[in-house]
mmCIF file of C-alpha atoms and ligand atoms in Angstrom:
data_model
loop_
_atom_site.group_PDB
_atom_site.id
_atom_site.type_symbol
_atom_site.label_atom_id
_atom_site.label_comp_id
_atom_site.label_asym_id
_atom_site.label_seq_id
_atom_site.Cartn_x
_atom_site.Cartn_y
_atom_site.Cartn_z
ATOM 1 C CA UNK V 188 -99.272 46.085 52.288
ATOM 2 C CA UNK V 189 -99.828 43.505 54.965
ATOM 3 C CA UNK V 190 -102.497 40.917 54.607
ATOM 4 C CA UNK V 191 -103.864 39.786 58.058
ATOM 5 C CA UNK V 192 -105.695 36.625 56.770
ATOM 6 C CA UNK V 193 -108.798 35.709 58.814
ATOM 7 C CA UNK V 194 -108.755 31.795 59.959
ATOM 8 C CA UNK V 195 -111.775 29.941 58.469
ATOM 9 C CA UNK V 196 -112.831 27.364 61.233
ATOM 10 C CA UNK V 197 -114.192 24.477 59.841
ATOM 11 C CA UNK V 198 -115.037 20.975 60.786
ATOM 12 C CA UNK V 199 -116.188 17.584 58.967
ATOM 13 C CA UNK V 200 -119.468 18.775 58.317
ATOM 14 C CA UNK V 201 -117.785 22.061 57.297
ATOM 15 C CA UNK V 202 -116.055 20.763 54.263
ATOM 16 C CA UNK V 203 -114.084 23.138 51.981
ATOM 17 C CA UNK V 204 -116.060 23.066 48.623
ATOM 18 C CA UNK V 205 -112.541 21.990 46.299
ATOM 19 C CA UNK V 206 -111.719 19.271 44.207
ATOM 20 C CA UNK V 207 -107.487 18.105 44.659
ATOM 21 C CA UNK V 208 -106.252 17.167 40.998
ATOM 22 C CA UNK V 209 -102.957 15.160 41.648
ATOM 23 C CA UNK V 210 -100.954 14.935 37.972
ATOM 24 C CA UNK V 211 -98.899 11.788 38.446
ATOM 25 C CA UNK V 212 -95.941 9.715 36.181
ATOM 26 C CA UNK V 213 -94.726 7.226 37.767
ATOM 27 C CA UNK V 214 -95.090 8.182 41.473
ATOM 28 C CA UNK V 215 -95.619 5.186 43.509
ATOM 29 C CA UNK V 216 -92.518 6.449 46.046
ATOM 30 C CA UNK V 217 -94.367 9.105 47.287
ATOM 31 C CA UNK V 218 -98.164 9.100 45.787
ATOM 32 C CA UNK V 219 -99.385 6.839 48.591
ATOM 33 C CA UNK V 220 -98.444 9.374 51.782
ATOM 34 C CA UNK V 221 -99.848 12.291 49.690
ATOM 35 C CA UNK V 222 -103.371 10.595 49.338
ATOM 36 C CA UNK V 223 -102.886 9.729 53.146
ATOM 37 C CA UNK V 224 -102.667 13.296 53.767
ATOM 38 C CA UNK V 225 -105.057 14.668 51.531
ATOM 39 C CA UNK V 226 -107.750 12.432 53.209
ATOM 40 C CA UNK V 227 -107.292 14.115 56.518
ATOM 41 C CA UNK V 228 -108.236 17.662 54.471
ATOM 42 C CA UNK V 229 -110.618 16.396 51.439
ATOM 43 C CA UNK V 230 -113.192 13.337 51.258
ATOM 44 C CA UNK V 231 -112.187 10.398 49.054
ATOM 45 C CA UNK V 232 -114.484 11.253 46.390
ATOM 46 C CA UNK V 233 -112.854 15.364 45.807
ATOM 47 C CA UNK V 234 -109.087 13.654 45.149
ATOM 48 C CA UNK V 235 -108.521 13.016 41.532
ATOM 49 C CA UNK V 236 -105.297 11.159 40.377
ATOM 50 C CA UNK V 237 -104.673 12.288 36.797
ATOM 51 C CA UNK V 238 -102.285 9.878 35.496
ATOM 52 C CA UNK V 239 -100.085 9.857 32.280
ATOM 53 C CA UNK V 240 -99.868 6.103 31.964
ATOM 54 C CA UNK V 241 -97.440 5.227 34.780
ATOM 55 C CA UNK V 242 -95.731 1.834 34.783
ATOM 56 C CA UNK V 243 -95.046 1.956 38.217
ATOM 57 C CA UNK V 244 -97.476 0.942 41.074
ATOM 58 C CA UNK V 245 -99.260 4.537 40.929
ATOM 59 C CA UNK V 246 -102.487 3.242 39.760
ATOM 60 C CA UNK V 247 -102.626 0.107 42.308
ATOM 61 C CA UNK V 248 -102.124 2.519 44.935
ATOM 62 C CA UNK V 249 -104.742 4.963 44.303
ATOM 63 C CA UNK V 250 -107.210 2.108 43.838
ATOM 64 C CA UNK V 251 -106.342 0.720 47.323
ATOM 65 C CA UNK V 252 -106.725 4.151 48.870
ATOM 66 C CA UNK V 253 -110.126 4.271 46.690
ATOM 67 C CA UNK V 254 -109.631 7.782 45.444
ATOM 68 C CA UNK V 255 -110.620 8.469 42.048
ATOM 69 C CA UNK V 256 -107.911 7.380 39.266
ATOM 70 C CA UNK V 257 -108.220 8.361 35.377
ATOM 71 C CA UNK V 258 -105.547 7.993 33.174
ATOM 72 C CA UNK V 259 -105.019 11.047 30.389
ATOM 73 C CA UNK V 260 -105.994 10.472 27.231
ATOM 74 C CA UNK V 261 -102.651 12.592 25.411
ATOM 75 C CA UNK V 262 -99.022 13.363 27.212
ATOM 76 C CA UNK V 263 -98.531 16.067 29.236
ATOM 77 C CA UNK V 264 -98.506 17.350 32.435
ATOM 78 C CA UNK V 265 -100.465 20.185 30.891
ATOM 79 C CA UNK V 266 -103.164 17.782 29.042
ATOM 80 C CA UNK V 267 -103.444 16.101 32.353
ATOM 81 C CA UNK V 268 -104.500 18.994 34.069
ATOM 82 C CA UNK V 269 -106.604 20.207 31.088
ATOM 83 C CA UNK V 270 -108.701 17.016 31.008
ATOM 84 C CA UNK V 271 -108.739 17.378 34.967
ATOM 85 C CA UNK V 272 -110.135 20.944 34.378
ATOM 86 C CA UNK V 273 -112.679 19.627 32.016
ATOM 87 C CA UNK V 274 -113.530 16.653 34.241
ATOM 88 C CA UNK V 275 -114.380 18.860 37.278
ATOM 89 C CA UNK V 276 -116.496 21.481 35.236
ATOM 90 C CA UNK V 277 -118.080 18.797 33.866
ATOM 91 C CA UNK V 278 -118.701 16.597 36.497
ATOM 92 C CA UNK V 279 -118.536 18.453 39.858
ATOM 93 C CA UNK V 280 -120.425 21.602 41.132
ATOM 94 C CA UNK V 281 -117.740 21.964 43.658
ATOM 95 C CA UNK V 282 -116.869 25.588 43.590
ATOM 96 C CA UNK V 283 -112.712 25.220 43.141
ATOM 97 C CA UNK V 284 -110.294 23.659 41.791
ATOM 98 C CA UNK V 285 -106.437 22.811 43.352
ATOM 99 C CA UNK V 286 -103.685 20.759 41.897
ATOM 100 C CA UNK V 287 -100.401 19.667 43.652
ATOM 101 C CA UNK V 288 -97.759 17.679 42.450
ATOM 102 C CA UNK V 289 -97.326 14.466 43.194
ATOM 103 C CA UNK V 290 -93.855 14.095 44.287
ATOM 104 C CA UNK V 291 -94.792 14.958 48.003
ATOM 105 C CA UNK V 292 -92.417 18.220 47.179
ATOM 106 C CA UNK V 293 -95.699 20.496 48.369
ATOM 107 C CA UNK V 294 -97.791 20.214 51.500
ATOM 108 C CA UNK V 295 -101.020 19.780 51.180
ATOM 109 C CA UNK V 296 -101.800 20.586 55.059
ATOM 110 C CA UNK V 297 -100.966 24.251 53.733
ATOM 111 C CA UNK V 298 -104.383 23.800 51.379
ATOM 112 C CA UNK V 299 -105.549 25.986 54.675
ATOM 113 C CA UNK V 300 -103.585 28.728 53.537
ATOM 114 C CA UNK V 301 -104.621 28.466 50.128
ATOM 115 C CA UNK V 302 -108.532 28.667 50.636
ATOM 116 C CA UNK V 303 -108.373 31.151 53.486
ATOM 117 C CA UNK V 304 -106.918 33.534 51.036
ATOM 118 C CA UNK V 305 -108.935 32.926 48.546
ATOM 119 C CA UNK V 306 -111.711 33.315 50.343
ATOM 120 C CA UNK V 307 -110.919 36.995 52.778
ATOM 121 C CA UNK V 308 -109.275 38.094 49.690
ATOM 122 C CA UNK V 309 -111.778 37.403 46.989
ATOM 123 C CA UNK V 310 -109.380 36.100 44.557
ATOM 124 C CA UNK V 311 -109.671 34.167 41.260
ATOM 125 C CA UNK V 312 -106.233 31.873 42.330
ATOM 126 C CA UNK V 313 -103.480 31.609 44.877
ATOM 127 C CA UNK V 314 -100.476 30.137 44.125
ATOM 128 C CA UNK V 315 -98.142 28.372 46.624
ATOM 129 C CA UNK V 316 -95.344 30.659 46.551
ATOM 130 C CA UNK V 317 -91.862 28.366 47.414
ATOM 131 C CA UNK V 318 -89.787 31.716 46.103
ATOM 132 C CA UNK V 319 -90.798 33.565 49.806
ATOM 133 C CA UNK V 320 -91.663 30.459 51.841
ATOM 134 C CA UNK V 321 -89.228 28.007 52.786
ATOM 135 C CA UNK V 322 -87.212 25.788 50.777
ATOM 136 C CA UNK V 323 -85.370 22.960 52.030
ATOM 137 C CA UNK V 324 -81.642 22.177 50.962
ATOM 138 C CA UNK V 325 -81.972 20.898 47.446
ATOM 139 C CA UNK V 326 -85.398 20.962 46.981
ATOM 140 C CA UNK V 327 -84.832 23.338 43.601
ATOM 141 C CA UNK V 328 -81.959 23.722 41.454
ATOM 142 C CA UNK V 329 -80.074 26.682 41.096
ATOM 143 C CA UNK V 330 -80.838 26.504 37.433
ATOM 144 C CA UNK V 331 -84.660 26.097 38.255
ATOM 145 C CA UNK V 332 -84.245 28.685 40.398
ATOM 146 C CA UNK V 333 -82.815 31.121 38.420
ATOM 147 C CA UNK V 334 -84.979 30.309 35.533
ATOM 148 C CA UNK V 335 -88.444 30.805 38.076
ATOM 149 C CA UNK V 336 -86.706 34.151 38.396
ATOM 150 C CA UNK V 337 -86.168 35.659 35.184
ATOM 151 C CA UNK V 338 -89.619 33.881 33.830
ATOM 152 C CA UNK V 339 -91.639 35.591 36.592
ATOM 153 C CA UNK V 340 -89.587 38.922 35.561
ATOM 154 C CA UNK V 341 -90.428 38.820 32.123
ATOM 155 C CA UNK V 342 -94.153 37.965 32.973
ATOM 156 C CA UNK V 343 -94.070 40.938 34.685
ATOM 157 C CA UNK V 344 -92.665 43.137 32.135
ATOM 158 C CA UNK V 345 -94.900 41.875 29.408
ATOM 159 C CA UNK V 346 -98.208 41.294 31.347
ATOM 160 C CA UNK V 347 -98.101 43.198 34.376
ATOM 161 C CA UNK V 348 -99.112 41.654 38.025
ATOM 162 C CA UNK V 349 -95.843 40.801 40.655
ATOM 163 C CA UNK V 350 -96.232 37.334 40.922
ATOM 164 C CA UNK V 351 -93.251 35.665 42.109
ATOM 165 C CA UNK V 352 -93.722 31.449 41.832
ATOM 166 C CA UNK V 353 -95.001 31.493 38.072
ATOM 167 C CA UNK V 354 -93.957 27.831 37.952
ATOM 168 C CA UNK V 355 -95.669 26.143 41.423
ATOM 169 C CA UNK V 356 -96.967 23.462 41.213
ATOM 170 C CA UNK V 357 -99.496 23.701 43.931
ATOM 171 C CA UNK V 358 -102.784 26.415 43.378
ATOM 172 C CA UNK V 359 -106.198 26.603 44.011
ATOM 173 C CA UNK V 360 -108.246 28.014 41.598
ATOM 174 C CA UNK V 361 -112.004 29.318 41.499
ATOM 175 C CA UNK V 362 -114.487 27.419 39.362
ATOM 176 C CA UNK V 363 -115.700 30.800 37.599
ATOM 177 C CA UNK V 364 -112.826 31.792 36.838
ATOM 178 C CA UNK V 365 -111.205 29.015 35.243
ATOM 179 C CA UNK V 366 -114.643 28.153 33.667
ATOM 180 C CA UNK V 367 -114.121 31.244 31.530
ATOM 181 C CA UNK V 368 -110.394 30.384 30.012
ATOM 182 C CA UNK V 369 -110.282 26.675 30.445
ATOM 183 C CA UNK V 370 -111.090 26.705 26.563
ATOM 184 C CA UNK V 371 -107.876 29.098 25.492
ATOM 185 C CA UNK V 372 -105.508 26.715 27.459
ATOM 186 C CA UNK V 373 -103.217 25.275 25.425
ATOM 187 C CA UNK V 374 -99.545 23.418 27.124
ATOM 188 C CA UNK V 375 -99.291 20.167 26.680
ATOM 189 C CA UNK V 376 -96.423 19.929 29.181
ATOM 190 C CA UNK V 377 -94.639 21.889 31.669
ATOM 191 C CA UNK V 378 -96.194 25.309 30.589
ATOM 192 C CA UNK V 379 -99.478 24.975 31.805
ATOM 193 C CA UNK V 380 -98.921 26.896 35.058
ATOM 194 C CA UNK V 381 -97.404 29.754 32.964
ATOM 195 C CA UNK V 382 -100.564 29.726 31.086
ATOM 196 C CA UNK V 383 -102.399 29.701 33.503
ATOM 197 C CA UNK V 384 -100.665 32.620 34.961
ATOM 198 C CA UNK V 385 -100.697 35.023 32.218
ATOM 199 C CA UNK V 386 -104.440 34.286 31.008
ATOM 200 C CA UNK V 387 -105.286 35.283 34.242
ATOM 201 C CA UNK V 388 -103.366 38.304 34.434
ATOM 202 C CA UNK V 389 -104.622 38.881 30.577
ATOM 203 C CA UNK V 390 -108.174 38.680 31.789
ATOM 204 C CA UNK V 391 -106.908 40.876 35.401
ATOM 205 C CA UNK V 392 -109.244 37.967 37.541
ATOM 206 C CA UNK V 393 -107.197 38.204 40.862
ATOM 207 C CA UNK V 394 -104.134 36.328 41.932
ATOM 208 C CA UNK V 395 -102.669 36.372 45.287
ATOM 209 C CA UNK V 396 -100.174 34.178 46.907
ATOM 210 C CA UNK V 397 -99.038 32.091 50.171
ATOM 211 C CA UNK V 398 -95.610 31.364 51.370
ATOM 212 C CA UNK V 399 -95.693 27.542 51.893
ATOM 213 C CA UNK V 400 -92.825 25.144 52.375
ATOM 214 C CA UNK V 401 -90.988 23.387 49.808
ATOM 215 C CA UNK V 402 -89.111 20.092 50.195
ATOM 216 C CA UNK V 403 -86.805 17.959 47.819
ATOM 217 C CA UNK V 404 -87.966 15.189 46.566
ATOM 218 C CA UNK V 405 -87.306 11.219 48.600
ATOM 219 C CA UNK V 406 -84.714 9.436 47.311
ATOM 220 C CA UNK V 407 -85.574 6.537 45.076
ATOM 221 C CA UNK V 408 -88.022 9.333 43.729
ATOM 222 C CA UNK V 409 -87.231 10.735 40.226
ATOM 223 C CA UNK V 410 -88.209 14.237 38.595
ATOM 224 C CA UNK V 411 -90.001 14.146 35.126
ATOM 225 C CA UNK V 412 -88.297 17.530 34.358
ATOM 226 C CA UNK V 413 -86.037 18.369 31.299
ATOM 227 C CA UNK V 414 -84.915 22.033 32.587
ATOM 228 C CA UNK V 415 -83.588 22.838 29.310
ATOM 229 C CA UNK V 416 -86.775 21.711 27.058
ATOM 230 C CA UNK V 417 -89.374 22.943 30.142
ATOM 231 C CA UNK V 418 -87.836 26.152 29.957
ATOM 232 C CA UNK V 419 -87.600 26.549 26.115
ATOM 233 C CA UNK V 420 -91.594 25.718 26.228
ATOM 234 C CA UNK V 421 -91.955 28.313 29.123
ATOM 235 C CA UNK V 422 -90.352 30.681 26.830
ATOM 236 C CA UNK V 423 -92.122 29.885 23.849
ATOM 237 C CA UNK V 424 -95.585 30.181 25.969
ATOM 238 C CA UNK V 425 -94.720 33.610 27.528
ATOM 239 C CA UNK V 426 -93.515 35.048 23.731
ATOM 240 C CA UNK V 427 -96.563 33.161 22.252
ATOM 241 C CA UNK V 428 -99.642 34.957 24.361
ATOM 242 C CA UNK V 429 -98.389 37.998 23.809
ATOM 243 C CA UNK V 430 -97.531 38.225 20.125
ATOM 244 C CA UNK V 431 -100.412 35.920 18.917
HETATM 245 N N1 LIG E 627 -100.384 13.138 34.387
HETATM 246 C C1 LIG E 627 -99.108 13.502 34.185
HETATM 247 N N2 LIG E 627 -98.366 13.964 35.201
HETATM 248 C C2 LIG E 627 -97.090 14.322 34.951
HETATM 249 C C3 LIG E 627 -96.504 14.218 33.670
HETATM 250 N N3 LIG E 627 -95.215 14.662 33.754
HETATM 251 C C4 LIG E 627 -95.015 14.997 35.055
HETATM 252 N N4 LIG E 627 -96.148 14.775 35.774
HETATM 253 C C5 LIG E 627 -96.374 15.022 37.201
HETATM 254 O O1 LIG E 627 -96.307 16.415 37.406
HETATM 255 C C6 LIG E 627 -95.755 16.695 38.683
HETATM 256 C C7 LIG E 627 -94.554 17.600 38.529
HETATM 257 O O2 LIG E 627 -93.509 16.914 37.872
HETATM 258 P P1 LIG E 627 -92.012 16.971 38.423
HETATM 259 O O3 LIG E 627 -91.209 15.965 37.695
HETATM 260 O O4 LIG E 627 -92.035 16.889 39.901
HETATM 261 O O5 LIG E 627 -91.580 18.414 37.940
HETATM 262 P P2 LIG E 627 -91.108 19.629 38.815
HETATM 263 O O6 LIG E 627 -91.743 19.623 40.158
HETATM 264 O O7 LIG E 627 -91.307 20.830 37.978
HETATM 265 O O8 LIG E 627 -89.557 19.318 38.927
HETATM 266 P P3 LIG E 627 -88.707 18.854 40.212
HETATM 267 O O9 LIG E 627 -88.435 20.111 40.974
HETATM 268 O O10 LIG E 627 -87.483 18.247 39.621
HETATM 269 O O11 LIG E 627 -89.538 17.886 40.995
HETATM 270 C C8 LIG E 627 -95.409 15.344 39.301
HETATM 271 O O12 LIG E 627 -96.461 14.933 40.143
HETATM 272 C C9 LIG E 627 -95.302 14.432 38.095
HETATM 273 O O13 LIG E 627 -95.567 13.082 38.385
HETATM 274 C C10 LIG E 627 -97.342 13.723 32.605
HETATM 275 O O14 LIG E 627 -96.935 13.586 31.448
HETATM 276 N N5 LIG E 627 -98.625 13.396 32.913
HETATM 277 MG MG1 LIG E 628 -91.548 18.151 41.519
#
């Protein structure tokens, strides 16, 4: 089916209603231009570093571009964006949530995308999807690739859905619906998105996509990533909601 999505024309005083959660370790290469270019699409006060105790220049950074700045209180990329979930329910009424990595990998221009098809389709999340849009030369590795693959297969087979980017790293996510899971989530680490995935197919709120560009990450920028470990926990997760 084709989706013609509808532009949503908005100006300053026509803010989208989201609140940006940025999970960073130890991204001071690239952290800095990403809050630059959030700020043209957010105001300060929506853009939430969630930091896992870099010992880099992350923090001084995110203080100079005065966005918000809270460091996690366990490890994880997963805790991070827990505590970021519970922070905004908490302590926003903004009506969605979106996280992007911080590794400049994702676009955050393409947050357009995101909300306007949220919004004309009436979905629960979108997800970033690298898998259709456009990847540049060694953004992923073939490993990463293939292993996005067969996870995203084997959601499918055990969950239903066709989602094809289980594993971005860049979503936006309705406040309702994450208000009624936040409490089952459960990855510490590089699972989370699966989780977040199959809860939401286990609960059939709506998930739809957007091809967005992917790009490798600078040089003198590192990734946190253990594929072997990520993927065993990926596993684990996919088995674990299922037969628990
Ligand atoms: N708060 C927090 N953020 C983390 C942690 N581990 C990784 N991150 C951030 O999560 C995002 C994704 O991590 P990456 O290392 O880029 O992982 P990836 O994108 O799956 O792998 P690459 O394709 O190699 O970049 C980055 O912004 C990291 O800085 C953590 O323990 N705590
Ligand atoms: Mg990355």
């Amino acid at each position: 089916m084709l989706l013609i999505v509808t532009p949503i024309h908005r100006d300053k005083q026509n803010l989208m209603p989201i609140f940006l959660t940025i999970p960073t370790l130890n991204e001071e290469r690239t952290i800095e231009d990403l809050i630059i270019n959030s700020k043209k699409v957010l105001p300060n006060e929506n853009i939430l570093i969630y930091d896992g105790n870099s010992v880099d220049k992350t923090k001084s950074i995110a203080k100079v571009q005065k966005v918000m700045f809270k460091v996690q209180n366990s490890k994880g990329k997963g805790n991070a964006m827990i505590e970021a979930i519970d922070y905004f329910l908490h302590n926003t009424n903004l009506s969605y949530i979106c996280f992007i990595d911080g590794d400049l990998t994702y676009q955050i221009e393409e947050i357009d995308c995101l909300f306007e098809t949220l919004i004309n389709t009436n979905s629960d999340m979108v997800i970033g999807n690298r898998i259709n849009g456009s990847r540049e030369n060694g953004s992923i590795t073939k490993l990463n690739v293939i292993g996005n693959y067969l996870f995203s297969i084997l959601i499918k087979i055990l969950y239903g859905g066709s989602l094809m980017d289980t594993q971005s790293g860049f979503r936006l996510l309705s406040r309702d619906s994450i208000n009624k899971i936040y409490k089952e989530l459960n990855s510490s680490g590089f699972s989370i998105e699966t989780e977040l995935c199959i809860l939401y197919l286990k609960n059939k709120f709506k998930i739809s996509s957007c091809d967005i560009k992917y790009k490798r990450r600078l040089e003198g920028s590192h990734t946190k990533l253990n594929p072997i470990k990520a993927g065993s926990e990926i596993l684990k997760t996919i088995l674990r909601l299922k037969f628990t």
